[in-house]
PDB file of C-alpha atoms in Angstrom:
ATOM      1  CA  MET A 152       6.402  17.574  26.030  1.00 58.00           C
ATOM      2  CA  ASN A 153       6.702  15.202  29.005  1.00 68.00           C
ATOM      3  CA  TRP A 154       8.004  11.791  27.983  1.00 75.00           C
ATOM      4  CA  ASN A 155       5.987   9.811  30.505  1.00 74.00           C
ATOM      5  CA  LEU A 156       4.958   6.201  29.914  1.00 75.00           C
ATOM      6  CA  PRO A 157       1.407   6.972  28.638  1.00 71.00           C
ATOM      7  CA  ASN A 158       2.787   9.381  26.022  1.00 75.00           C
ATOM      8  CA  ILE A 159       5.497   6.907  25.010  1.00 79.00           C
ATOM      9  CA  LEU A 160       2.857   4.201  24.493  1.00 80.00           C
ATOM     10  CA  THR A 161       0.827   6.602  22.342  1.00 81.00           C
ATOM     11  CA  VAL A 162       3.859   7.405  20.175  1.00 84.00           C
ATOM     12  CA  ILE A 163       4.625   3.687  19.805  1.00 84.00           C
ATOM     13  CA  ARG A 164       1.034   3.088  18.685  1.00 86.00           C
ATOM     14  CA  LEU A 165       1.345   5.866  16.116  1.00 87.00           C
ATOM     15  CA  LEU A 166       4.560   4.350  14.731  1.00 88.00           C
ATOM     16  CA  ALA A 167       2.963   0.895  14.654  1.00 88.00           C
ATOM     17  CA  ALA A 168       0.270   2.109  12.230  1.00 88.00           C
ATOM     18  CA  PRO A 169       2.548   2.266   9.135  1.00 91.00           C
ATOM     19  CA  GLY A 170       4.383  -0.769  10.495  1.00 91.00           C
ATOM     20  CA  VAL A 171       1.300  -2.867   9.705  1.00 90.00           C
ATOM     21  CA  ALA A 172       1.675  -1.974   6.022  1.00 91.00           C
ATOM     22  CA  VAL A 173       5.424  -2.608   6.110  1.00 91.00           C
ATOM     23  CA  MET A 174       4.769  -6.240   7.085  1.00 91.00           C
ATOM     24  CA  PHE A 175       3.353  -6.839   3.608  1.00 89.00           C
ATOM     25  CA  LEU A 176       6.433  -5.313   1.962  1.00 88.00           C
ATOM     26  CA  TYR A 177       9.043  -7.461   3.660  1.00 87.00           C
ATOM     27  CA  PHE A 178       7.275 -10.758   4.396  1.00 88.00           C
ATOM     28  CA  HIS A 179       5.439 -13.312   2.279  1.00 84.00           C
ATOM     29  CA  ARG A 180       1.853 -14.110   3.044  1.00 80.00           C
ATOM     30  CA  PRO A 181       0.469 -15.531   5.267  1.00 79.00           C
ATOM     31  CA  TRP A 182       3.389 -14.547   7.533  1.00 86.00           C
ATOM     32  CA  ALA A 183       2.669 -10.910   6.680  1.00 88.00           C
ATOM     33  CA  ASP A 184      -0.945 -11.376   7.800  1.00 88.00           C
ATOM     34  CA  TRP A 185       0.085 -12.973  11.102  1.00 89.00           C
ATOM     35  CA  LEU A 186       2.724 -10.324  11.832  1.00 91.00           C
ATOM     36  CA  ALA A 187       0.353  -7.515  10.909  1.00 91.00           C
ATOM     37  CA  LEU A 188      -2.280  -9.062  13.176  1.00 92.00           C
ATOM     38  CA  ALA A 189       0.173  -9.357  16.071  1.00 92.00           C
ATOM     39  CA  LEU A 190       1.418  -5.791  15.627  1.00 91.00           C
ATOM     40  CA  PHE A 191      -2.100  -4.392  15.312  1.00 91.00           C
ATOM     41  CA  VAL A 192      -3.403  -6.213  18.391  1.00 91.00           C
ATOM     42  CA  SER A 193      -0.358  -5.191  20.432  1.00 89.00           C
ATOM     43  CA  ALA A 194      -0.819  -1.563  19.418  1.00 87.00           C
ATOM     44  CA  ALA A 195      -4.559  -1.718  20.134  1.00 86.00           C
ATOM     45  CA  VAL A 196      -3.857  -2.987  23.652  1.00 86.00           C
ATOM     46  CA  THR A 197      -1.671   0.048  24.333  1.00 83.00           C
ATOM     47  CA  ASP A 198      -4.689   2.228  23.483  1.00 76.00           C
ATOM     48  CA  TRP A 199      -6.340   1.031  26.684  1.00 76.00           C
ATOM     49  CA  PHE A 200      -3.181   1.074  28.781  1.00 73.00           C
ATOM     50  CA  ASP A 201      -1.998   4.594  27.935  1.00 72.00           C
ATOM     51  CA  GLY A 202      -5.371   6.117  28.820  1.00 68.00           C
ATOM     52  CA  TYR A 203      -5.691   4.053  32.007  1.00 68.00           C
ATOM     53  CA  LEU A 204      -2.171   4.854  33.189  1.00 71.00           C
ATOM     54  CA  ALA A 205      -2.519   8.553  32.358  1.00 67.00           C
ATOM     55  CA  ARG A 206      -5.632   8.777  34.551  1.00 71.00           C
ATOM     56  CA  ALA A 207      -4.307   6.516  37.323  1.00 69.00           C
ATOM     57  CA  TRP A 208      -0.952   8.298  37.556  1.00 70.00           C
ATOM     58  CA  LYS A 209      -2.430  11.762  36.893  1.00 71.00           C
ATOM     59  CA  GLN A 210      -0.178  12.173  33.861  1.00 67.00           C
ATOM     60  CA  GLU A 211      -2.806  13.412  31.403  1.00 66.00           C
ATOM     61  CA  SER A 212      -1.354  16.011  29.036  1.00 66.00           C
ATOM     62  CA  LYS A 213      -2.371  18.144  26.071  1.00 68.00           C
ATOM     63  CA  PHE A 214       0.144  16.283  23.908  1.00 66.00           C
ATOM     64  CA  GLY A 215      -1.389  12.924  24.804  1.00 63.00           C
ATOM     65  CA  ALA A 216      -4.926  14.206  24.292  1.00 68.00           C
ATOM     66  CA  MET A 217      -3.927  15.493  20.848  1.00 72.00           C
ATOM     67  CA  LEU A 218      -1.922  12.469  19.702  1.00 74.00           C
ATOM     68  CA  ASP A 219      -4.153   9.679  21.043  1.00 78.00           C
ATOM     69  CA  PRO A 220      -7.034  10.074  18.514  1.00 79.00           C
ATOM     70  CA  ILE A 221      -4.519  10.636  15.700  1.00 84.00           C
ATOM     71  CA  ALA A 222      -2.803   7.337  16.517  1.00 83.00           C
ATOM     72  CA  ASP A 223      -6.166   5.537  16.641  1.00 84.00           C
ATOM     73  CA  LYS A 224      -7.268   6.950  13.293  1.00 87.00           C
ATOM     74  CA  ALA A 225      -3.911   6.157  11.658  1.00 89.00           C
ATOM     75  CA  MET A 226      -4.121   2.545  12.827  1.00 89.00           C
ATOM     76  CA  VAL A 227      -7.692   2.106  11.621  1.00 90.00           C
ATOM     77  CA  VAL A 228      -7.286   3.861   8.255  1.00 91.00           C
ATOM     78  CA  ILE A 229      -4.044   2.112   7.241  1.00 92.00           C
ATOM     79  CA  ALA A 230      -5.286  -1.312   8.335  1.00 92.00           C
ATOM     80  CA  LEU A 231      -8.601  -0.919   6.493  1.00 92.00           C
ATOM     81  CA  VAL A 232      -6.843   0.111   3.282  1.00 91.00           C
ATOM     82  CA  ILE A 233      -4.643  -3.007   3.437  1.00 91.00           C
ATOM     83  CA  ILE A 234      -7.495  -5.370   4.272  1.00 90.00           C
ATOM     84  CA  THR A 235      -9.691  -3.963   1.502  1.00 90.00           C
ATOM     85  CA  GLY A 236      -6.926  -4.427  -1.051  1.00 86.00           C
ATOM     86  CA  TYR A 237      -6.219  -8.013  -0.031  1.00 83.00           C
ATOM     87  CA  SER A 238      -9.923  -8.888   0.139  1.00 80.00           C
ATOM     88  CA  GLY A 239     -10.477  -8.645  -3.586  1.00 75.00           C
ATOM     89  CA  MET A 240     -12.376  -5.336  -3.243  1.00 78.00           C
ATOM     90  CA  ASN A 241     -15.354  -7.149  -1.723  1.00 83.00           C
ATOM     91  CA  PRO A 242     -18.329  -4.701  -1.831  1.00 86.00           C
ATOM     92  CA  TRP A 243     -19.597  -6.001   1.521  1.00 89.00           C
ATOM     93  CA  LEU A 244     -16.335  -4.740   2.968  1.00 91.00           C
ATOM     94  CA  ILE A 245     -15.943  -1.611   0.839  1.00 92.00           C
ATOM     95  CA  LEU A 246     -19.279  -0.117   1.935  1.00 93.00           C
ATOM     96  CA  PRO A 247     -18.653  -0.086   5.725  1.00 93.00           C
ATOM     97  CA  VAL A 248     -15.010   0.894   5.194  1.00 93.00           C
ATOM     98  CA  THR A 249     -16.127   3.856   3.072  1.00 94.00           C
ATOM     99  CA  ALA A 250     -18.559   4.933   5.808  1.00 93.00           C
ATOM    100  CA  ILE A 251     -15.816   4.722   8.443  1.00 93.00           C
ATOM    101  CA  LEU A 252     -13.269   6.652   6.389  1.00 92.00           C
ATOM    102  CA  PHE A 253     -15.837   9.308   5.438  1.00 92.00           C
ATOM    103  CA  ARG A 254     -16.793   9.875   9.073  1.00 90.00           C
ATOM    104  CA  GLU A 255     -13.179  10.091  10.266  1.00 86.00           C
ATOM    105  CA  VAL A 256     -12.293  12.660   7.600  1.00 88.00           C
ATOM    106  CA  PHE A 257     -15.499  14.622   8.244  1.00 88.00           C
ATOM    107  CA  VAL A 258     -15.025  14.829  12.019  1.00 83.00           C
ATOM    108  CA  SER A 259     -11.330  15.711  11.658  1.00 81.00           C
ATOM    109  CA  GLY A 260     -12.256  18.564   9.298  1.00 82.00           C
ATOM    110  CA  LEU A 261     -15.010  19.661  11.674  1.00 80.00           C
ATOM    111  CA  ARG A 262     -12.579  19.802  14.597  1.00 77.00           C
ATOM    112  CA  GLU A 263     -10.103  21.820  12.518  1.00 76.00           C
ATOM    113  CA  PHE A 264     -12.804  24.294  11.475  1.00 77.00           C
ATOM    114  CA  LEU A 265     -14.039  24.771  15.040  1.00 73.00           C
ATOM    115  CA  GLY A 266     -10.526  25.528  16.238  1.00 68.00           C
ATOM    116  CA  SER A 267     -10.555  26.678  19.862  1.00 63.00           C
ATOM    117  CA  THR A 268     -14.187  25.624  20.260  1.00 62.00           C
ATOM    118  CA  ALA A 269     -13.448  22.037  19.201  1.00 55.00           C
ATOM    119  CA  GLY A 270     -13.364  21.151  22.890  1.00 60.00           C
ATOM    120  CA  LEU A 271     -17.124  20.734  22.721  1.00 61.00           C
ATOM    121  CA  LEU A 272     -16.554  17.592  20.651  1.00 64.00           C
ATOM    122  CA  LYS A 273     -15.291  15.578  23.576  1.00 67.00           C
ATOM    123  CA  VAL A 274     -14.860  11.845  23.147  1.00 67.00           C
ATOM    124  CA  THR A 275     -18.016  10.113  24.347  1.00 72.00           C
ATOM    125  CA  LYS A 276     -18.423   6.598  25.725  1.00 78.00           C
ATOM    126  CA  LEU A 277     -20.131   5.604  22.478  1.00 82.00           C
ATOM    127  CA  ALA A 278     -17.128   6.908  20.532  1.00 80.00           C
ATOM    128  CA  LYS A 279     -14.863   4.735  22.668  1.00 81.00           C
ATOM    129  CA  TRP A 280     -17.073   1.734  21.918  1.00 87.00           C
ATOM    130  CA  LYS A 281     -16.844   2.689  18.253  1.00 87.00           C
ATOM    131  CA  THR A 282     -13.054   2.600  18.337  1.00 85.00           C
ATOM    132  CA  THR A 283     -13.085  -0.728  20.175  1.00 88.00           C
ATOM    133  CA  ALA A 284     -15.496  -2.205  17.621  1.00 90.00           C
ATOM    134  CA  GLN A 285     -13.311  -1.020  14.753  1.00 91.00           C
ATOM    135  CA  MET A 286     -10.150  -2.539  16.201  1.00 90.00           C
ATOM    136  CA  VAL A 287     -11.773  -5.864  17.062  1.00 93.00           C
ATOM    137  CA  ALA A 288     -13.271  -6.085  13.563  1.00 93.00           C
ATOM    138  CA  ILE A 289      -9.931  -5.288  11.924  1.00 93.00           C
ATOM    139  CA  ALA A 290      -8.111  -7.892  14.014  1.00 92.00           C
ATOM    140  CA  VAL A 291     -10.646 -10.574  13.031  1.00 91.00           C
ATOM    141  CA  LEU A 292     -10.427  -9.544   9.362  1.00 91.00           C
ATOM    142  CA  PHE A 293      -6.623  -9.843   9.450  1.00 88.00           C
ATOM    143  CA  LEU A 294      -7.092 -13.335  10.876  1.00 87.00           C
ATOM    144  CA  GLY A 295      -9.515 -14.080   8.049  1.00 83.00           C
ATOM    145  CA  THR A 296      -7.145 -12.909   5.301  1.00 83.00           C
ATOM    146  CA  GLY A 297      -4.387 -15.094   6.696  1.00 82.00           C
ATOM    147  CA  LEU A 298      -6.615 -18.154   6.967  1.00 79.00           C
ATOM    148  CA  GLU A 299      -7.980 -17.646   3.462  1.00 77.00           C
ATOM    149  CA  HIS A 300      -4.455 -17.475   2.082  1.00 75.00           C
ATOM    150  CA  VAL A 301      -3.448 -20.684   3.854  1.00 72.00           C
ATOM    151  CA  GLU A 302      -6.566 -22.431   2.558  1.00 70.00           C
ATOM    152  CA  GLY A 303      -5.834 -21.256  -0.975  1.00 69.00           C
ATOM    153  CA  ILE A 304      -2.324 -22.670  -0.796  1.00 68.00           C
ATOM    154  CA  ALA A 305      -3.617 -25.981   0.556  1.00 64.00           C
ATOM    155  CA  ARG A 306      -6.023 -26.269  -2.384  1.00 63.00           C
ATOM    156  CA  GLN A 307      -3.017 -26.213  -4.710  1.00 69.00           C
ATOM    157  CA  GLY A 308      -1.346 -29.056  -2.830  1.00 71.00           C
ATOM    158  CA  LEU A 309       1.547 -26.862  -1.656  1.00 70.00           C
ATOM    159  CA  THR A 310       2.964 -25.979   1.722  1.00 70.00           C
ATOM    160  CA  VAL A 311       3.218 -22.341   2.740  1.00 66.00           C
ATOM    161  CA  GLU A 312       7.000 -22.447   2.255  1.00 73.00           C
ATOM    162  CA  GLN A 313       6.744 -24.003  -1.207  1.00 76.00           C
ATOM    163  CA  TYR A 314       4.187 -21.450  -2.341  1.00 68.00           C
ATOM    164  CA  ALA A 315       6.284 -18.553  -0.947  1.00 69.00           C
ATOM    165  CA  ASP A 316       9.278 -19.816  -2.940  1.00 76.00           C
ATOM    166  CA  LEU A 317       7.227 -19.938  -6.142  1.00 74.00           C
ATOM    167  CA  VAL A 318       5.933 -16.407  -5.582  1.00 68.00           C
ATOM    168  CA  SER A 319       9.452 -15.083  -4.933  1.00 72.00           C
ATOM    169  CA  GLN A 320      10.633 -16.735  -8.184  1.00 76.00           C
ATOM    170  CA  GLY A 321       7.731 -15.212 -10.128  1.00 69.00           C
ATOM    171  CA  LEU A 322       6.287 -18.664 -10.871  1.00 68.00           C
ATOM    172  CA  ALA A 323       3.019 -18.148  -8.955  1.00 64.00           C
ATOM    173  CA  ASP A 324       0.688 -15.248  -8.333  1.00 61.00           C
ATOM    174  CA  PRO A 325      -0.312 -14.164  -4.811  1.00 60.00           C
ATOM    175  CA  ILE A 326      -3.779 -15.433  -3.910  1.00 56.00           C
ATOM    176  CA  ARG A 327      -6.396 -12.846  -2.971  1.00 52.00           C
ATOM    177  CA  SER A 328      -8.140 -13.545   0.307  1.00 44.00           C
ATOM    178  CA  CYS A 329     -11.730 -13.150  -0.818  1.00 45.00           C
ATOM    179  CA  GLY A 330     -12.741 -12.314  -4.371  1.00 45.00           C
ATOM    180  CA  THR A 331     -14.318 -15.304  -6.151  1.00 44.00           C
ATOM    181  CA  ARG A 332     -14.432 -17.362  -2.954  1.00 45.00           C
ATOM    182  CA  GLY A 333     -16.645 -14.727  -1.269  1.00 37.00           C
ATOM    183  CA  CYS A 334     -14.824 -14.658   2.087  1.00 42.00           C
ATOM    184  CA  SER A 335     -15.725 -18.236   2.958  1.00 51.00           C
ATOM    185  CA  SER A 336     -13.785 -18.575   6.223  1.00 60.00           C
ATOM    186  CA  TYR A 337     -15.671 -18.104   9.461  1.00 75.00           C
ATOM    187  CA  ALA A 338     -13.179 -15.498  10.628  1.00 79.00           C
ATOM    188  CA  THR A 339     -13.773 -13.312   7.593  1.00 81.00           C
ATOM    189  CA  LEU A 340     -17.546 -13.646   7.860  1.00 84.00           C
ATOM    190  CA  VAL A 341     -17.430 -12.673  11.533  1.00 89.00           C
ATOM    191  CA  GLY A 342     -15.098  -9.816  10.655  1.00 89.00           C
ATOM    192  CA  LEU A 343     -17.556  -8.538   8.041  1.00 90.00           C
ATOM    193  CA  VAL A 344     -20.389  -8.555  10.577  1.00 93.00           C
ATOM    194  CA  LEU A 345     -18.231  -6.731  13.110  1.00 93.00           C
ATOM    195  CA  ILE A 346     -17.068  -4.103  10.601  1.00 93.00           C
ATOM    196  CA  TRP A 347     -20.701  -3.341   9.723  1.00 95.00           C
ATOM    197  CA  ILE A 348     -21.484  -2.898  13.419  1.00 94.00           C
ATOM    198  CA  ALA A 349     -18.441  -0.640  13.732  1.00 92.00           C
ATOM    199  CA  ALA A 350     -19.584   1.369  10.694  1.00 94.00           C
ATOM    200  CA  VAL A 351     -23.024   1.971  12.217  1.00 94.00           C
ATOM    201  CA  LEU A 352     -21.476   3.127  15.508  1.00 92.00           C
ATOM    202  CA  THR A 353     -19.070   5.305  13.539  1.00 91.00           C
ATOM    203  CA  LEU A 354     -21.862   7.059  11.650  1.00 92.00           C
ATOM    204  CA  VAL A 355     -23.931   7.534  14.815  1.00 91.00           C
ATOM    205  CA  THR A 356     -21.036   9.193  16.640  1.00 88.00           C
ATOM    206  CA  GLY A 357     -20.282  11.314  13.576  1.00 87.00           C
ATOM    207  CA  TRP A 358     -23.862  12.586  13.507  1.00 89.00           C
ATOM    208  CA  ASP A 359     -23.685  13.280  17.252  1.00 85.00           C
ATOM    209  CA  TYR A 360     -20.557  15.422  16.782  1.00 81.00           C
ATOM    210  CA  PHE A 361     -22.158  17.271  13.872  1.00 83.00           C
ATOM    211  CA  ARG A 362     -25.304  17.937  15.907  1.00 83.00           C
ATOM    212  CA  LYS A 363     -23.287  19.337  18.821  1.00 79.00           C
ATOM    213  CA  SER A 364     -21.355  21.637  16.486  1.00 78.00           C
ATOM    214  CA  GLN A 365     -24.464  23.123  14.856  1.00 77.00           C
ATOM    215  CA  PRO A 366     -24.590  26.299  17.015  1.00 75.00           C
ATOM    216  CA  TYR A 367     -21.017  27.111  16.010  1.00 72.00           C
ATOM    217  CA  LEU A 368     -21.633  26.593  12.280  1.00 70.00           C
ATOM    218  CA  ARG A 369     -24.371  29.198  11.905  1.00 71.00           C
ATOM    219  CA  ASP A 370     -23.485  32.566  10.391  1.00 60.00           C
ATOM    220  CA  GLY A 371     -23.474  35.458  12.827  1.00 51.00           C
ATOM    221  CA  THR A 372     -22.629  33.397  15.905  1.00 47.00           C
TER     222      THR A 372
END
């Protein structure tokens, strides 16, 4: 493999995916939310740069073409799992997230089954818009979870630092972002709208890939 800058950026994005989850293991909220948001946005930006630089510098490679969608899917899947957990299992979030995860697993299995003919499932412009919509929605939802946590602390008359100390001492329970408050912050509401839009685009592109693969799924072909 050629360690050019586009490939290095792709590898960094892949490593950043589990790093988003690690933020919640080593930092108290809402600092974990802010750090996860910063890491996710930074990694998402590299998604545009590595593709642009690979084309501009004529450094496109099979390794990059293979790893790029894997890095994107890892970022999206891990981030959605975290957000869903910290959003009190809000059904308005669970439904689009389920659709997105189902499509990603389905298309990945379809590509694996097609093997050498999987090249027919080339990334379309709509699929790129789908990925962009997913990442924007996730970034806004991370902002919403952080804001909701800060608001919850303020309602108790505590500063963020005071609440973090109580949690670390086992004297207070972490506050869920949504749950009984129904995702009241504007950021979370906007994030929910965006994730539904992303889910629709995700399902449309999934159907498009399935339709294109039909001739290769028939017996005797």
